[in-house]
XYZ file of C-alpha atoms in Angstrom:
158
model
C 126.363 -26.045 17.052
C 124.229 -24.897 19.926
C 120.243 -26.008 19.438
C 118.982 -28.256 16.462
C 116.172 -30.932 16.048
C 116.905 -34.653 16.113
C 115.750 -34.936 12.124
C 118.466 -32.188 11.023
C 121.651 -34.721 11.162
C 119.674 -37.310 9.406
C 118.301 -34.579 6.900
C 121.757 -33.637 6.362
C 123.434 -37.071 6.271
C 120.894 -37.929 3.723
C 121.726 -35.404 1.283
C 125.788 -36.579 2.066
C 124.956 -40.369 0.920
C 122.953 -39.385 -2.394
C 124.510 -39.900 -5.650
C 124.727 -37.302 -7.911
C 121.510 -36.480 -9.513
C 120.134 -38.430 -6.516
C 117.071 -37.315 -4.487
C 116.011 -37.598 -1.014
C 112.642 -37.120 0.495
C 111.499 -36.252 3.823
C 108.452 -35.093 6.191
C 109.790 -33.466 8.503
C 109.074 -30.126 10.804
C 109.244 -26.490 8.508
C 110.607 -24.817 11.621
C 114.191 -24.968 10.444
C 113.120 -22.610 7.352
C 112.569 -19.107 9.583
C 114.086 -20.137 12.739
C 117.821 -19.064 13.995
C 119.329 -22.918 14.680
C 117.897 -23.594 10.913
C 120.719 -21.074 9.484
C 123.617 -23.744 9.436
C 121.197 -26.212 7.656
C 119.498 -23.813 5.224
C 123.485 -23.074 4.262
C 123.979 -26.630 3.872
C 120.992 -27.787 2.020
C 121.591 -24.487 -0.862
C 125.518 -25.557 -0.905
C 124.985 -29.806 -1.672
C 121.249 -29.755 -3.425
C 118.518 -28.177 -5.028
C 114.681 -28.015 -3.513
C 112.724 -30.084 -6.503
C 109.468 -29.920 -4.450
C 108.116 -28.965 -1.093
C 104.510 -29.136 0.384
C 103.532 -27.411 3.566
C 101.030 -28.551 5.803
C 101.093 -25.774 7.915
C 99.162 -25.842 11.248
C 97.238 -28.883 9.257
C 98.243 -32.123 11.637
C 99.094 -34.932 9.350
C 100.057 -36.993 12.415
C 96.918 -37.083 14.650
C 96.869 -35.569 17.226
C 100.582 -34.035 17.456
C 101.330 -30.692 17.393
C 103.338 -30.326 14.603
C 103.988 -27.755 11.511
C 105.788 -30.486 9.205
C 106.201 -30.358 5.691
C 107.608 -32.613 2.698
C 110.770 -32.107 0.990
C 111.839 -33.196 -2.042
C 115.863 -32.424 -2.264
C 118.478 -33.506 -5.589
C 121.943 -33.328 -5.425
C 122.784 -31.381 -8.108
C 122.378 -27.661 -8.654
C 121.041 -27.143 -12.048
C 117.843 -25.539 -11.609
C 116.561 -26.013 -15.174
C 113.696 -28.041 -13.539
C 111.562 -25.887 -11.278
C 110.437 -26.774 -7.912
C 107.077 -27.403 -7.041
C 105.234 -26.192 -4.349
C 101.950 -27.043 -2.204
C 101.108 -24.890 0.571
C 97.904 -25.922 2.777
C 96.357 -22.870 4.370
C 96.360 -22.339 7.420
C 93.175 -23.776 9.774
C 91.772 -26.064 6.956
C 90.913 -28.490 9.293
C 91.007 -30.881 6.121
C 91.219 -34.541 7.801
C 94.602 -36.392 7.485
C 92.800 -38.913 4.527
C 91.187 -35.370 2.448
C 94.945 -34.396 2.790
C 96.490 -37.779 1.071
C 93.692 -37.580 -1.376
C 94.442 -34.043 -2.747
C 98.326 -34.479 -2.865
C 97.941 -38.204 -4.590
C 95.221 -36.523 -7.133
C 96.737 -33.682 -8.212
C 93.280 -31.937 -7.881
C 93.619 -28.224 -6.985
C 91.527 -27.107 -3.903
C 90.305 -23.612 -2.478
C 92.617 -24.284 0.462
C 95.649 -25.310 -1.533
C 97.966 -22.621 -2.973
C 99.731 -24.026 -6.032
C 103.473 -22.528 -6.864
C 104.737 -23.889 -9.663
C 107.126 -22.645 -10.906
C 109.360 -21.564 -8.075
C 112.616 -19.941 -8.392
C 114.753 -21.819 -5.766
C 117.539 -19.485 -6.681
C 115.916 -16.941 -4.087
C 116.609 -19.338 -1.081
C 119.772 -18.432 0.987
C 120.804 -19.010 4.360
C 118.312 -15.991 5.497
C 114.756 -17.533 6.172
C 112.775 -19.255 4.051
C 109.661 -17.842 2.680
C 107.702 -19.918 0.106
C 104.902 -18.142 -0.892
C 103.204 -17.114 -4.320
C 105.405 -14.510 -6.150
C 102.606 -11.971 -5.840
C 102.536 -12.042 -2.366
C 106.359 -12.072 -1.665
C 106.973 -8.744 -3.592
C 103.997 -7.610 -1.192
C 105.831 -8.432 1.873
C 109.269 -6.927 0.160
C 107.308 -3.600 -0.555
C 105.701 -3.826 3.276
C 109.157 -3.635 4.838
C 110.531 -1.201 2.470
C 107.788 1.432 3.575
C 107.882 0.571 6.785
C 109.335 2.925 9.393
C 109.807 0.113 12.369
C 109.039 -3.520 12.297
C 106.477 -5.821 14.135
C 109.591 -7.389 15.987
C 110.903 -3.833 16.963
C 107.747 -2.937 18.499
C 107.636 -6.448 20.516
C 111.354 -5.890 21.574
C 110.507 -2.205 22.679
């Protein structure tokens, strides 16, 4: 329906073929998390599996020179969330090169750059947007909005 990304039939197809208690992994584009054509997907992906882990590049480019906000999914088809889902989130402008990238993922090694969330509750995720971000700053953004007379997207619309 209406615009999507070539990787979102094969993201969902994917999750159709697993077994149960089967997982899928992809690096693909985060776009689909905030972005309007990502709402049938995000409804899909919370209705047939469960997020196990997820790392996001951000505006890091793990494919050269591409322009490219992509991240890594981990997905099971089940929906017991008695394991947690990890997350890695590169900050924005590292400028870490692709290998430094590899390294710290393979490692495990924690880095100034690299915001560890672990455990997250994937129970939060809906259809709405995804935001993946430390708990702390979440309920920051929640109490942001709430005292907020008119938002940043008002004023741009005005």
């Amino acid at each position: 329906r209406g615009k999507y990304d070539i990787y979102i039939p094969f993201l969902e197809q994917g999750i159709r073929l697993l077994k149960p208690e089967g997982y899928l992994g992809f690096i693909c584009p985060t776009m689909f998390m905030k972005r309007d054509y990502g709402k049938s997907l995000r409804s899909f992906l919370i209705n047939n599996c469960t997020l196990r882990a997820f790392v996001d590049f951000a505006d890091n480019q793990v494919f050269g020179e591409a322009t490219n906000y992509v991240g890594i999914f981990i997905f099971q088809k089940t929906f017991t969330v008695a394991s947690p889902c990890v997350c890695r989130i590169f900050e924005p402008n590292l400028r870490l090169p692709t290998e430094e990238i590899g390294r710290l993922l393979l490692s495990g090694e924690s880095h100034d750059q690299l915001i560890e969330i672990s455990p997250m509750d994937v129970t939060q995720l809906s259809e709405d947007a995804w935001t993946i971000a430390p708990t702390d700053r979440l309920k920051l953004c929640t109490e942001l909005r709430k005292r907020a007379s008119t938002t940043l997207e008002e004023l741009c619309d005005a």
